[in-house]
PDB file of C-alpha atoms in Angstrom:
ATOM      1  CA  UNK C   1     108.869  93.122  98.556  1.00 69.00           C
ATOM      2  CA  UNK C   2     105.329  94.485  98.660  1.00 68.00           C
ATOM      3  CA  UNK C   3     105.099  98.096  99.637  1.00 91.00           C
ATOM      4  CA  UNK C   4     101.896  99.681 100.883  1.00 96.00           C
ATOM      5  CA  UNK C   5     102.235 103.414 101.328  1.00 96.00           C
ATOM      6  CA  UNK C   6      99.837 105.617 103.242  1.00 96.00           C
ATOM      7  CA  UNK C   7     100.062 109.279 102.357  1.00 90.00           C
ATOM      8  CA  UNK C   8     100.272 110.677 105.891  1.00 92.00           C
ATOM      9  CA  UNK C   9     101.599 109.305 109.188  1.00 94.00           C
ATOM     10  CA  UNK C  10      99.811 111.949 111.253  1.00 96.00           C
ATOM     11  CA  UNK C  11      96.803 114.090 110.405  1.00 96.00           C
ATOM     12  CA  UNK C  12      94.807 116.599 112.436  1.00 97.00           C
ATOM     13  CA  UNK C  13      91.419 117.762 111.195  1.00 97.00           C
ATOM     14  CA  UNK C  14      88.387 119.562 112.575  1.00 97.00           C
ATOM     15  CA  UNK C  15      84.892 118.264 113.205  1.00 97.00           C
ATOM     16  CA  UNK C  16      82.740 118.453 110.088  1.00 97.00           C
ATOM     17  CA  UNK C  17      85.634 118.493 107.619  1.00 97.00           C
ATOM     18  CA  UNK C  18      85.775 116.076 104.703  1.00 97.00           C
ATOM     19  CA  UNK C  19      88.915 113.970 105.142  1.00 97.00           C
ATOM     20  CA  UNK C  20      90.746 111.897 102.545  1.00 97.00           C
ATOM     21  CA  UNK C  21      93.181 109.119 103.463  1.00 97.00           C
ATOM     22  CA  UNK C  22      95.180 107.752 100.562  1.00 97.00           C
ATOM     23  CA  UNK C  23      96.821 104.357 100.118  1.00 97.00           C
ATOM     24  CA  UNK C  24      98.963 103.043  97.282  1.00 97.00           C
ATOM     25  CA  UNK C  25     100.328  99.516  96.741  1.00 96.00           C
ATOM     26  CA  UNK C  26     102.988  98.577  94.238  1.00 94.00           C
ATOM     27  CA  UNK C  27     102.398  94.842  93.718  1.00 90.00           C
ATOM     28  CA  UNK C  28      99.345  94.729  91.459  1.00 92.00           C
ATOM     29  CA  UNK C  29      97.197  93.213  94.230  1.00 93.00           C
ATOM     30  CA  UNK C  30      93.503  92.746  93.549  1.00 92.00           C
ATOM     31  CA  UNK C  31      92.312  93.221  97.137  1.00 92.00           C
ATOM     32  CA  UNK C  32      92.684  96.330  99.248  1.00 94.00           C
ATOM     33  CA  UNK C  33      91.383  96.999 102.735  1.00 94.00           C
ATOM     34  CA  UNK C  34      90.856  99.841 105.187  1.00 96.00           C
ATOM     35  CA  UNK C  35      90.879  99.123 108.937  1.00 96.00           C
ATOM     36  CA  UNK C  36      90.759 101.252 112.022  1.00 96.00           C
ATOM     37  CA  UNK C  37      92.705 100.232 115.094  1.00 96.00           C
ATOM     38  CA  UNK C  38      91.651 101.255 118.604  1.00 94.00           C
ATOM     39  CA  UNK C  39      93.069 100.161 121.966  1.00 88.00           C
ATOM     40  CA  UNK C  40      91.445  96.971 123.223  1.00 84.00           C
ATOM     41  CA  UNK C  41      89.474  96.477 120.009  1.00 87.00           C
ATOM     42  CA  UNK C  42      92.174  95.333 117.616  1.00 89.00           C
ATOM     43  CA  UNK C  43      91.660  95.969 113.923  1.00 93.00           C
ATOM     44  CA  UNK C  44      88.145  96.440 112.575  1.00 92.00           C
ATOM     45  CA  UNK C  45      87.389  96.306 108.865  1.00 92.00           C
ATOM     46  CA  UNK C  46      85.777  99.438 107.445  1.00 94.00           C
ATOM     47  CA  UNK C  47      85.681  98.662 103.720  1.00 94.00           C
ATOM     48  CA  UNK C  48      87.432  96.440 101.246  1.00 92.00           C
ATOM     49  CA  UNK C  49      87.726  96.319  97.478  1.00 92.00           C
ATOM     50  CA  UNK C  50      88.396  93.275  95.299  1.00 89.00           C
ATOM     51  CA  UNK C  51      88.737  95.132  92.007  1.00 89.00           C
ATOM     52  CA  UNK C  52      88.743  98.584  90.468  1.00 91.00           C
ATOM     53  CA  UNK C  53      85.479 100.420  91.191  1.00 88.00           C
ATOM     54  CA  UNK C  54      84.279  97.499  93.341  1.00 90.00           C
ATOM     55  CA  UNK C  55      83.764  97.843  97.078  1.00 92.00           C
ATOM     56  CA  UNK C  56      82.162  95.989  99.946  1.00 90.00           C
ATOM     57  CA  UNK C  57      81.252  97.173 103.416  1.00 91.00           C
ATOM     58  CA  UNK C  58      83.122  95.738 106.345  1.00 89.00           C
ATOM     59  CA  UNK C  59      81.992  95.708 109.961  1.00 87.00           C
ATOM     60  CA  UNK C  60      81.988  99.454 110.630  1.00 92.00           C
ATOM     61  CA  UNK C  61      81.296 101.382 107.401  1.00 94.00           C
ATOM     62  CA  UNK C  62      79.083 104.077 108.916  1.00 95.00           C
ATOM     63  CA  UNK C  63      80.492 107.550 108.392  1.00 96.00           C
ATOM     64  CA  UNK C  64      83.008 106.370 105.794  1.00 97.00           C
ATOM     65  CA  UNK C  65      83.123 105.871 102.048  1.00 97.00           C
ATOM     66  CA  UNK C  66      85.849 104.611  99.717  1.00 97.00           C
ATOM     67  CA  UNK C  67      87.060 105.078  96.180  1.00 97.00           C
ATOM     68  CA  UNK C  68      89.089 102.784  93.963  1.00 96.00           C
ATOM     69  CA  UNK C  69      89.540 104.340  90.520  1.00 95.00           C
ATOM     70  CA  UNK C  70      92.881 102.646  89.854  1.00 95.00           C
ATOM     71  CA  UNK C  71      94.068  99.213  90.911  1.00 94.00           C
ATOM     72  CA  UNK C  72      96.977 100.502  92.954  1.00 96.00           C
ATOM     73  CA  UNK C  73      95.116 103.203  94.882  1.00 97.00           C
ATOM     74  CA  UNK C  74      92.418 102.920  97.535  1.00 97.00           C
ATOM     75  CA  UNK C  75      91.077 106.021  99.249  1.00 97.00           C
ATOM     76  CA  UNK C  76      89.136 106.263 102.489  1.00 98.00           C
ATOM     77  CA  UNK C  77      86.835 109.254 102.853  1.00 98.00           C
ATOM     78  CA  UNK C  78      85.338 110.632 106.037  1.00 97.00           C
ATOM     79  CA  UNK C  79      82.371 112.569 104.701  1.00 94.00           C
ATOM     80  CA  UNK C  80      81.959 114.753 107.800  1.00 96.00           C
ATOM     81  CA  UNK C  81      84.595 114.004 110.399  1.00 97.00           C
ATOM     82  CA  UNK C  82      83.532 113.501 113.994  1.00 97.00           C
ATOM     83  CA  UNK C  83      85.574 113.149 117.175  1.00 97.00           C
ATOM     84  CA  UNK C  84      84.714 109.439 117.477  1.00 96.00           C
ATOM     85  CA  UNK C  85      86.621 108.875 114.244  1.00 97.00           C
ATOM     86  CA  UNK C  86      89.885 109.765 115.952  1.00 97.00           C
ATOM     87  CA  UNK C  87      91.892 106.580 115.483  1.00 97.00           C
ATOM     88  CA  UNK C  88      94.764 104.807 113.754  1.00 97.00           C
ATOM     89  CA  UNK C  89      93.823 103.891 110.187  1.00 98.00           C
ATOM     90  CA  UNK C  90      95.571 101.014 108.449  1.00 98.00           C
ATOM     91  CA  UNK C  91      95.504 100.148 104.767  1.00 97.00           C
ATOM     92  CA  UNK C  92      96.348  96.667 103.475  1.00 96.00           C
ATOM     93  CA  UNK C  93      96.478  94.766 100.206  1.00 95.00           C
ATOM     94  CA  UNK C  94      96.454  91.104  99.233  1.00 92.00           C
ATOM     95  CA  UNK C  95      96.697  88.983  96.128  1.00 89.00           C
ATOM     96  CA  UNK C  96      93.928  87.113  94.412  1.00 78.00           C
ATOM     97  CA  UNK C  97      90.215  86.552  94.764  1.00 70.00           C
ATOM     98  CA  UNK C  98      90.079  84.874  98.171  1.00 73.00           C
ATOM     99  CA  UNK C  99      90.023  87.382 101.007  1.00 73.00           C
ATOM    100  CA  UNK C 100      91.254  85.193 103.831  1.00 75.00           C
ATOM    101  CA  UNK C 101      93.582  82.767 102.095  1.00 80.00           C
ATOM    102  CA  UNK C 102      96.261  85.247 101.111  1.00 85.00           C
ATOM    103  CA  UNK C 103      98.410  87.226 103.559  1.00 90.00           C
ATOM    104  CA  UNK C 104      97.651  90.900 103.823  1.00 92.00           C
ATOM    105  CA  UNK C 105     100.426  93.475 103.519  1.00 95.00           C
ATOM    106  CA  UNK C 106      99.933  96.556 105.654  1.00 96.00           C
ATOM    107  CA  UNK C 107     101.027 100.156 105.507  1.00 96.00           C
ATOM    108  CA  UNK C 108     102.388 101.814 108.644  1.00 95.00           C
ATOM    109  CA  UNK C 109      99.161 103.611 109.401  1.00 96.00           C
ATOM    110  CA  UNK C 110      97.783 107.128 109.604  1.00 97.00           C
ATOM    111  CA  UNK C 111      97.075 108.462 113.076  1.00 96.00           C
ATOM    112  CA  UNK C 112      94.086 110.751 112.599  1.00 97.00           C
ATOM    113  CA  UNK C 113      92.943 113.204 115.243  1.00 97.00           C
ATOM    114  CA  UNK C 114      89.625 115.000 114.901  1.00 97.00           C
ATOM    115  CA  UNK C 115      89.352 118.108 117.057  1.00 96.00           C
TER     116      UNK C 115
ATOM    117  CA  UNK M   1      78.088  85.757 116.488  1.00 62.00           C
ATOM    118  CA  UNK M   2      81.444  85.659 114.727  1.00 69.00           C
ATOM    119  CA  UNK M   3      84.181  86.331 117.236  1.00 82.00           C
ATOM    120  CA  UNK M   4      87.901  85.785 117.573  1.00 88.00           C
ATOM    121  CA  UNK M   5      89.219  85.626 121.159  1.00 92.00           C
ATOM    122  CA  UNK M   6      92.815  85.698 122.381  1.00 95.00           C
ATOM    123  CA  UNK M   7      94.522  86.569 125.699  1.00 96.00           C
ATOM    124  CA  UNK M   8      95.133  90.263 126.293  1.00 94.00           C
ATOM    125  CA  UNK M   9      98.730  89.865 127.436  1.00 96.00           C
ATOM    126  CA  UNK M  10     101.484  87.354 128.143  1.00 97.00           C
ATOM    127  CA  UNK M  11     104.904  87.529 129.729  1.00 97.00           C
ATOM    128  CA  UNK M  12     107.903  85.372 128.956  1.00 97.00           C
ATOM    129  CA  UNK M  13     111.681  85.254 129.289  1.00 97.00           C
ATOM    130  CA  UNK M  14     114.361  85.062 126.674  1.00 97.00           C
ATOM    131  CA  UNK M  15     114.934  81.549 125.376  1.00 96.00           C
ATOM    132  CA  UNK M  16     111.505  80.211 126.345  1.00 97.00           C
ATOM    133  CA  UNK M  17     108.835  78.875 124.024  1.00 97.00           C
ATOM    134  CA  UNK M  18     105.658  80.956 123.884  1.00 98.00           C
ATOM    135  CA  UNK M  19     102.245  79.642 122.862  1.00 98.00           C
ATOM    136  CA  UNK M  20      99.382  82.023 122.102  1.00 98.00           C
ATOM    137  CA  UNK M  21      95.943  80.537 121.525  1.00 97.00           C
ATOM    138  CA  UNK M  22      93.103  82.071 119.533  1.00 96.00           C
ATOM    139  CA  UNK M  23      89.501  80.816 119.757  1.00 94.00           C
ATOM    140  CA  UNK M  24      87.255  81.060 116.682  1.00 90.00           C
ATOM    141  CA  UNK M  25      84.155  78.886 117.090  1.00 83.00           C
ATOM    142  CA  UNK M  26      82.371  79.810 113.856  1.00 81.00           C
ATOM    143  CA  UNK M  27      85.239  79.715 111.392  1.00 84.00           C
ATOM    144  CA  UNK M  28      84.124  79.287 107.786  1.00 81.00           C
ATOM    145  CA  UNK M  29      84.780  75.946 106.126  1.00 81.00           C
ATOM    146  CA  UNK M  30      87.157  77.202 103.464  1.00 79.00           C
ATOM    147  CA  UNK M  31      88.940  79.922 105.365  1.00 84.00           C
ATOM    148  CA  UNK M  32      92.460  80.048 106.719  1.00 89.00           C
ATOM    149  CA  UNK M  33      93.845  81.239 110.037  1.00 92.00           C
ATOM    150  CA  UNK M  34      96.510  83.902 109.804  1.00 94.00           C
ATOM    151  CA  UNK M  35      98.757  85.413 112.476  1.00 96.00           C
ATOM    152  CA  UNK M  36     100.354  88.835 112.382  1.00 97.00           C
ATOM    153  CA  UNK M  37     102.952  90.623 114.495  1.00 98.00           C
ATOM    154  CA  UNK M  38     102.845  94.344 115.162  1.00 97.00           C
ATOM    155  CA  UNK M  39     105.523  96.634 116.604  1.00 96.00           C
ATOM    156  CA  UNK M  40     104.756 100.176 117.814  1.00 91.00           C
ATOM    157  CA  UNK M  41     104.301 102.719 115.004  1.00 89.00           C
ATOM    158  CA  UNK M  42     104.234 100.007 112.348  1.00 93.00           C
ATOM    159  CA  UNK M  43     101.541  98.103 110.519  1.00 95.00           C
ATOM    160  CA  UNK M  44     100.988  94.402 111.256  1.00 96.00           C
ATOM    161  CA  UNK M  45     103.353  92.004 109.560  1.00 96.00           C
ATOM    162  CA  UNK M  46     102.460  88.493 108.370  1.00 95.00           C
ATOM    163  CA  UNK M  47     103.944  85.649 110.444  1.00 96.00           C
ATOM    164  CA  UNK M  48     102.235  82.414 109.437  1.00 96.00           C
ATOM    165  CA  UNK M  49      99.060  81.009 107.932  1.00 94.00           C
ATOM    166  CA  UNK M  50      97.384  77.600 108.057  1.00 93.00           C
ATOM    167  CA  UNK M  51      94.213  75.662 107.333  1.00 91.00           C
ATOM    168  CA  UNK M  52      94.541  72.529 109.480  1.00 89.00           C
ATOM    169  CA  UNK M  53      97.016  70.395 111.462  1.00 89.00           C
ATOM    170  CA  UNK M  54     100.450  71.989 111.702  1.00 95.00           C
ATOM    171  CA  UNK M  55     102.384  74.542 109.713  1.00 95.00           C
ATOM    172  CA  UNK M  56     105.967  75.567 110.406  1.00 95.00           C
ATOM    173  CA  UNK M  57     108.165  78.249 108.919  1.00 95.00           C
ATOM    174  CA  UNK M  58     111.465  79.824 109.901  1.00 94.00           C
ATOM    175  CA  UNK M  59     109.973  81.956 112.679  1.00 93.00           C
ATOM    176  CA  UNK M  60     106.940  80.128 114.105  1.00 97.00           C
ATOM    177  CA  UNK M  61     104.648  77.116 114.128  1.00 97.00           C
ATOM    178  CA  UNK M  62     100.888  77.067 113.921  1.00 97.00           C
ATOM    179  CA  UNK M  63      98.852  74.248 115.441  1.00 97.00           C
ATOM    180  CA  UNK M  64      95.223  73.780 114.385  1.00 95.00           C
ATOM    181  CA  UNK M  65      93.102  70.948 115.857  1.00 94.00           C
ATOM    182  CA  UNK M  66      90.746  68.890 113.723  1.00 92.00           C
ATOM    183  CA  UNK M  67      87.650  70.897 114.680  1.00 91.00           C
ATOM    184  CA  UNK M  68      89.451  74.164 113.739  1.00 92.00           C
ATOM    185  CA  UNK M  69      87.711  76.059 116.545  1.00 92.00           C
ATOM    186  CA  UNK M  70      91.006  77.301 117.879  1.00 94.00           C
ATOM    187  CA  UNK M  71      94.600  77.726 116.812  1.00 96.00           C
ATOM    188  CA  UNK M  72      97.905  78.121 118.649  1.00 97.00           C
ATOM    189  CA  UNK M  73     100.826  80.224 117.517  1.00 98.00           C
ATOM    190  CA  UNK M  74     104.102  78.855 118.873  1.00 98.00           C
ATOM    191  CA  UNK M  75     107.240  81.010 119.007  1.00 97.00           C
ATOM    192  CA  UNK M  76     110.328  78.943 119.833  1.00 94.00           C
ATOM    193  CA  UNK M  77     113.082  80.434 121.990  1.00 93.00           C
ATOM    194  CA  UNK M  78     111.831  84.012 122.080  1.00 96.00           C
ATOM    195  CA  UNK M  79     114.175  86.974 122.277  1.00 96.00           C
ATOM    196  CA  UNK M  80     113.668  90.565 123.410  1.00 97.00           C
ATOM    197  CA  UNK M  81     112.913  91.541 119.802  1.00 96.00           C
ATOM    198  CA  UNK M  82     109.806  89.328 119.866  1.00 97.00           C
ATOM    199  CA  UNK M  83     108.137  91.799 122.241  1.00 97.00           C
ATOM    200  CA  UNK M  84     105.136  92.903 120.184  1.00 97.00           C
ATOM    201  CA  UNK M  85     101.383  92.532 119.782  1.00 97.00           C
ATOM    202  CA  UNK M  86     100.212  89.360 118.033  1.00 98.00           C
ATOM    203  CA  UNK M  87      96.906  89.161 116.180  1.00 96.00           C
ATOM    204  CA  UNK M  88      95.009  86.226 114.751  1.00 95.00           C
ATOM    205  CA  UNK M  89      92.787  86.773 111.713  1.00 93.00           C
ATOM    206  CA  UNK M  90      89.994  84.411 110.757  1.00 89.00           C
ATOM    207  CA  UNK M  91      87.376  84.367 108.039  1.00 78.00           C
ATOM    208  CA  UNK M  92      83.739  83.678 108.919  1.00 71.00           C
ATOM    209  CA  UNK M  93      80.787  82.963 106.649  1.00 62.00           C
ATOM    210  CA  UNK M  94      78.442  85.901 106.416  1.00 55.00           C
ATOM    211  CA  UNK M  95      77.214  86.679 102.915  1.00 50.00           C
ATOM    212  CA  UNK M  96      80.757  87.542 101.954  1.00 54.00           C
ATOM    213  CA  UNK M  97      84.032  86.506 103.470  1.00 59.00           C
ATOM    214  CA  UNK M  98      83.857  88.201 106.857  1.00 77.00           C
ATOM    215  CA  UNK M  99      87.300  88.884 108.259  1.00 83.00           C
ATOM    216  CA  UNK M 100      87.639  89.230 112.023  1.00 86.00           C
ATOM    217  CA  UNK M 101      90.827  90.124 113.833  1.00 89.00           C
ATOM    218  CA  UNK M 102      91.298  89.192 117.448  1.00 90.00           C
ATOM    219  CA  UNK M 103      91.892  92.094 119.849  1.00 92.00           C
ATOM    220  CA  UNK M 104      95.577  91.197 120.020  1.00 94.00           C
ATOM    221  CA  UNK M 105      97.915  89.629 122.589  1.00 96.00           C
ATOM    222  CA  UNK M 106     100.628  91.875 123.957  1.00 96.00           C
ATOM    223  CA  UNK M 107     103.712  89.719 124.496  1.00 97.00           C
ATOM    224  CA  UNK M 108     106.447  91.049 126.756  1.00 98.00           C
ATOM    225  CA  UNK M 109     109.754  89.186 126.689  1.00 97.00           C
ATOM    226  CA  UNK M 110     112.015  89.846 129.683  1.00 97.00           C
ATOM    227  CA  UNK M 111     115.795  89.353 129.979  1.00 95.00           C
TER     228      UNK M 111
END
């Protein structure tokens, strides 16, 4: 069974801090994704990566960056955290080149609060 | 504008069939429709995926009309444990595969 592990379930940081959210998958998947989930808005794609060192912006990349130095690990970085980045962050992975034709496997999320 | 629309909430009773419809007018030609289930404090979990007509697995069916502008997730004989939020995910053309989740349908199953 695919396992996607996010390093923290809950995180509290202060405005202006640089924040790192880590995600690891154990199934050698090519694609990895970062979403944020907010009430009434569903899941919105921040960034995705289809290979090591490759990344593409999603719908809401502003204020975020990502890093994928190894195939199994995908990091989301908040360069200077702001209160409007308080949210649930979900990492996912999927197999193969096509982004929509393979099921995504999700971690259980990191609830991030920016004070 | 690429958009995926689904009802905000639905109520049902144990043993009934539940149908949740998702509208996606601008779906890309080669992209699939995928449904996920999410329980509180967990990430979404894959339920079913389809391209056209009908797909059935051990937990659900997915109906997709010929024009593919909508899709319907069908849950047969729901139980209390089916109470969850259900999301549809669709790909849209937009320079790269543009993935759009619906805002989710909160299904409440009552005894």
